[in-house]
Coordinates of C-alpha atoms and ligand atoms in Angstrom, one line a residue:
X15 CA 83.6 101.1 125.2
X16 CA 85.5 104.0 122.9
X17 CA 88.2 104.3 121.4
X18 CA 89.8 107.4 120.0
X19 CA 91.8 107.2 116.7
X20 CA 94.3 109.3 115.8
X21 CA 95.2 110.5 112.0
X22 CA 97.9 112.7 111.4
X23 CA 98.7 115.2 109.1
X24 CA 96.2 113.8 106.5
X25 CA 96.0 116.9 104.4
X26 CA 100.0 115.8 103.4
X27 CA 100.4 112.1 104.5
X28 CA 97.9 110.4 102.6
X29 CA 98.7 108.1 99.3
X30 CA 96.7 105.8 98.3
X31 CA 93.6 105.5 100.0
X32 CA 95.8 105.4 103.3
X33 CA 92.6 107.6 104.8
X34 CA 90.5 103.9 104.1
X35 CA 92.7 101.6 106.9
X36 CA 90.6 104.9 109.3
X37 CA 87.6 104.2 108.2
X38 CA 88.2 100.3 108.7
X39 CA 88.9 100.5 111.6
X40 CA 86.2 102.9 112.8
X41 CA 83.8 100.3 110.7
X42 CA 84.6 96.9 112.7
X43 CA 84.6 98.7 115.8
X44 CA 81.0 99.9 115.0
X45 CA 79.6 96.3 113.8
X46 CA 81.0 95.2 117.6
X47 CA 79.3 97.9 119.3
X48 CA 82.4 100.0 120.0
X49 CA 82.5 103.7 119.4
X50 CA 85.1 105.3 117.6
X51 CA 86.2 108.3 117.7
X52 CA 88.2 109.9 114.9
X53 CA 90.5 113.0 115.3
X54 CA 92.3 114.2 112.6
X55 CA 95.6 117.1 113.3
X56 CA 97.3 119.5 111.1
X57 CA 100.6 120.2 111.2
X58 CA 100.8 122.8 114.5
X59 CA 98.1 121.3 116.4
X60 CA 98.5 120.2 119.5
X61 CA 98.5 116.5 120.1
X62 CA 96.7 114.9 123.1
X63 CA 98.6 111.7 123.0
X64 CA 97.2 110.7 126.9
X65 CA 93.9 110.6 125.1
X66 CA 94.5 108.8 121.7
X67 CA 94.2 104.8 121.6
X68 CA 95.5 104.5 117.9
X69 CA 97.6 106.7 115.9
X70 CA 97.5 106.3 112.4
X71 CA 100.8 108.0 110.4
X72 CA 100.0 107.4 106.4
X73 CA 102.2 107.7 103.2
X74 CA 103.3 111.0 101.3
X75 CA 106.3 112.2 98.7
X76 CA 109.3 113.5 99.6
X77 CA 108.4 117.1 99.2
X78 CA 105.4 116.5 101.7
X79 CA 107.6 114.1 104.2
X80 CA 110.0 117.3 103.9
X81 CA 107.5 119.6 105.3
X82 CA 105.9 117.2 108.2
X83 CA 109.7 116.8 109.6
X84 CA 110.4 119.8 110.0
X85 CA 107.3 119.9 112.5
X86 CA 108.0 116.4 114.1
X87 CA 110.4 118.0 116.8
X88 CA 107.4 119.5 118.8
X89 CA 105.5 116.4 119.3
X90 CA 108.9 113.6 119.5
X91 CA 108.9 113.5 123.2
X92 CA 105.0 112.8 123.7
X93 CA 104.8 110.4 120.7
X94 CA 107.9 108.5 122.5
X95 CA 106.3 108.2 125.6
X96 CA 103.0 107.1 124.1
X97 CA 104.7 104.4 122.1
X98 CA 106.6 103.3 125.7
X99 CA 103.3 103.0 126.8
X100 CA 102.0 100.5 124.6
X101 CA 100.0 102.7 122.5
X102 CA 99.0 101.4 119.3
X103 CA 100.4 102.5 115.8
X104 CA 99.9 101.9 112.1
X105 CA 102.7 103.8 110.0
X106 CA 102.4 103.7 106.0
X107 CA 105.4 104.2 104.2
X108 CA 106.3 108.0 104.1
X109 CA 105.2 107.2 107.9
X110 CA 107.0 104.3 109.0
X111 CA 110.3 106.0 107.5
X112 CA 109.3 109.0 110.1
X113 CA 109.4 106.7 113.0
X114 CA 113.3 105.8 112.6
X115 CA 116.3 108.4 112.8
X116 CA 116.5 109.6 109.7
X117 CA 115.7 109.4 105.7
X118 CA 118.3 110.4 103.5
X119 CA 117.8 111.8 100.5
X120 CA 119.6 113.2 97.4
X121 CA 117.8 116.3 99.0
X122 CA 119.6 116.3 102.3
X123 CA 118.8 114.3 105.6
X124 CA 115.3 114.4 107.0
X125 CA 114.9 113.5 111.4
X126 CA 112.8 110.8 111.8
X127 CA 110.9 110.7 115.3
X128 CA 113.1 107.7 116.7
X129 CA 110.6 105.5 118.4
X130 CA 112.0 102.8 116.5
X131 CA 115.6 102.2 115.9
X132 CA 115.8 102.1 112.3
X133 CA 117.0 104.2 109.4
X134 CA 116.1 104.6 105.6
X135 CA 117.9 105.3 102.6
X136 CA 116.9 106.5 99.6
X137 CA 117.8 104.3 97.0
X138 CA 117.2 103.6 92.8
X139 CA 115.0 102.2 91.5
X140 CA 111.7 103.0 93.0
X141 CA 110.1 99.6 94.3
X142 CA 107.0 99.2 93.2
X143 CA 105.1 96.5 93.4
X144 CA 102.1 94.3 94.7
X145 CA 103.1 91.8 97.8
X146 CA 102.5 89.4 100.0
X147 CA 104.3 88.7 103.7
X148 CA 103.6 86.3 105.9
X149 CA 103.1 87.2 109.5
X150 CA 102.4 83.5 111.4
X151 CA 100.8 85.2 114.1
X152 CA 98.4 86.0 111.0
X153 CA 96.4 82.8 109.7
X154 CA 96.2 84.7 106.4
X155 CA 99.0 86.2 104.3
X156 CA 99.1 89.7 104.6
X157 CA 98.6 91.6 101.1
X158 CA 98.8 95.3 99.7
X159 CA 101.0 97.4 97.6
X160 CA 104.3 99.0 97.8
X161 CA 105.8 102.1 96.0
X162 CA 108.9 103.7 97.9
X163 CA 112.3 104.5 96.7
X164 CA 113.4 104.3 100.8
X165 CA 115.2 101.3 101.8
X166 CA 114.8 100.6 105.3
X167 CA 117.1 98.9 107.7
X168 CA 115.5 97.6 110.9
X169 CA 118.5 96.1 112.7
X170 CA 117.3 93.8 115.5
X171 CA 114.0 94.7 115.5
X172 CA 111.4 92.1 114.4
X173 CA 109.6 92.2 111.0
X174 CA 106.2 93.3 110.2
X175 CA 106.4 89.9 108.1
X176 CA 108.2 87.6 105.5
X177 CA 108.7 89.1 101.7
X178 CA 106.4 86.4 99.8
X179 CA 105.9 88.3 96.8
X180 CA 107.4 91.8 96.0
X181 CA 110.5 94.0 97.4
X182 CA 110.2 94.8 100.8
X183 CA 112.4 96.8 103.5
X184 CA 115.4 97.2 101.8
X185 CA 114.9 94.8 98.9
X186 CA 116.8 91.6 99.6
X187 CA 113.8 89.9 100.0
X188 CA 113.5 88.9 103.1
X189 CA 111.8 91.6 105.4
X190 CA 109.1 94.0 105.2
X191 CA 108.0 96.3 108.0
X192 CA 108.9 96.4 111.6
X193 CA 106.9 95.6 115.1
X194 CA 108.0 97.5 118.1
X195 CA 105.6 97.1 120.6
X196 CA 102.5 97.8 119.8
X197 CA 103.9 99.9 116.6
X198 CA 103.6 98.5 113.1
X199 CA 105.6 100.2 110.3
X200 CA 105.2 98.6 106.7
X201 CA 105.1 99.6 103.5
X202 CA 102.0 98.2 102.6
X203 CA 99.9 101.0 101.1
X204 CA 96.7 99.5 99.8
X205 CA 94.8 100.2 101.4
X206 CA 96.1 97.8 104.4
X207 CA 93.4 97.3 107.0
X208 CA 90.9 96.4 104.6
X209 CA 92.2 93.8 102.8
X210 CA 93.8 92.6 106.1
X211 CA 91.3 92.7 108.7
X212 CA 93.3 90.3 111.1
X213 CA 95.9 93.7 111.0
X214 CA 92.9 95.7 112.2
X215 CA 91.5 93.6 114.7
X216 CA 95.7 93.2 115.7
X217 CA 95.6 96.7 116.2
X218 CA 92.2 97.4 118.0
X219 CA 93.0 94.8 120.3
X220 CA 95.8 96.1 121.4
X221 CA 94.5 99.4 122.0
X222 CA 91.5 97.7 124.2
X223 CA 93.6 95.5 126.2
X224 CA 95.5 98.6 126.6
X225 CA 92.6 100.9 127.7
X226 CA 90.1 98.5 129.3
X227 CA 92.4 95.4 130.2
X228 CA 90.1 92.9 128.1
X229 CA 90.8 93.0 124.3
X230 CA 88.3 90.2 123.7
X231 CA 87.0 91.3 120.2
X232 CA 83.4 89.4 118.9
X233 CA 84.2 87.7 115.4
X234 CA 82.8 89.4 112.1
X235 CA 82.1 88.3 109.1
X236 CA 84.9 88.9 106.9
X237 CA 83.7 86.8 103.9
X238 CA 84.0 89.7 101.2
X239 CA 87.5 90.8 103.1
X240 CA 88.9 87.1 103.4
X241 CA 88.2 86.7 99.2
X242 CA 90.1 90.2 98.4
X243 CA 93.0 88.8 100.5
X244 CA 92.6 85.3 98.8
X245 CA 92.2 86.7 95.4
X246 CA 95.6 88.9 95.6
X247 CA 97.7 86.3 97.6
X248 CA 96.7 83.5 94.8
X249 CA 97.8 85.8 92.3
X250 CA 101.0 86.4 93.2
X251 CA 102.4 83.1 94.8
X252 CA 105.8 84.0 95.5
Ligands
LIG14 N1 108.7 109.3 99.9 C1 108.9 108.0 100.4 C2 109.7 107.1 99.4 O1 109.7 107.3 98.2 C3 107.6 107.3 100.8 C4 106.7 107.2 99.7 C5 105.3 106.7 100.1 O2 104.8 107.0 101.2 N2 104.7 106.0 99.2 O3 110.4 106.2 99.8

């Protein structure tokens, strides 16, 4: 079995380690016997979307969101249709603000993508912080780091998770993220898949079922992994 990863843009979407959550993901696909495949585009490249399993969309500044916008127009229409059909997604911050309508900025409006309904808003003061959500479909807490001055609003759709610790979407403290099918957008830079390997496994299981109809994955030993998670969600209890 294969699957083909996706990474775009990483030359201008890519705070904070968000390249690691790749490499995590091409790891416990390795230690189960899976091949993965990673394909990284620039900006102007042509995106096979029919052959990609999992598209990763990671964090950047304004200035660098500014420029990948402008290019988003090209590839809307296949990235919709992928997401309709069930492909998988991992958006980081600068990224999950791409896949709503719009980010508005002190700087003018920038088009999201709209695969999600959802918009952001740039706001004062930055949030920055460590946090914790709490997924229950998760048995652990979900942990990472957030630095954004976007505030997102995700309407109906359902959160990534439950703020424990920190700011999340917009700040009120309740939500962080968003899952729409099989699309999560959170601002959990970190990086995220590492420290949360029940998100990875969520994501490559997803993108098997998808593929090969079976997204049985073996269970790994995520000793080292579970006392990261353990050691951030104990420090910040909520
Ligand atoms: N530029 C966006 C913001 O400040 C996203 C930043 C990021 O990806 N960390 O809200």
């Amino acid at each position: 079995m294969k699957l083909r990863i996706g990474h775009l843009y990483p030359d201008l979407l890519n705070l904070y380690g968000d390249r690691g959550n790749i490499q995590c993901m091409k790891k416990r696909c390795e230690w189960r016997g899976i091949s993965a495949e990673i394909q990284e585009y620039r900006l102007g490249d042509r995106i096979d979307f029919e052959n990609l399993d999992i598209v990763l969309l990671g964090g950047g500044s304004d200035r660098e969101q500014r420029i990948v916008c402008e290019k988003l127009k090209k590839i809307k229409s296949d990235f919709k249709e992928y997401v309709e059909d069930s492909g998988s997604v991992i958006a980081i911050c600068g990224g999950y603000q791409l896949l709503g309508h719009y980010y508005d900025t002190s700087e003018g409006r920038m088009e999201g993508l709209s695969l999600v309904d959802l918009y952001t808003e740039q706001g004062n003061p930055r949030l920055i912080s460590n946090i914790v959500i709490q997924n229950d479909h998760f048995s652990m807490p979900v942990v990472g780091f957030e630095n954004h001055g976007g505030r997102t609003y995700i309407g109906e759709n359902q959160p990534f998770g439950r703020v424990v610790f920190g700011h999340g979407n917009n700040d009120d403290g309740k939500t962080e993220g968003v899952i729409y099918k099989n699309v999560i957008g959170t601002y959990l830079h970190g990086p995220l898949l590492p420290k949360n390997p029940e998100v990875c496994d969520y994501l490559l299981k997803n993108a098997l079922e998808r593929r090969y109809g079976n997204g049985e994955l073996m269970p790994l030993d995520d000793k080292e992994e579970i006392e990261a998670n353990t050691y951030i969600a104990k420090r910040f209890p909520g």
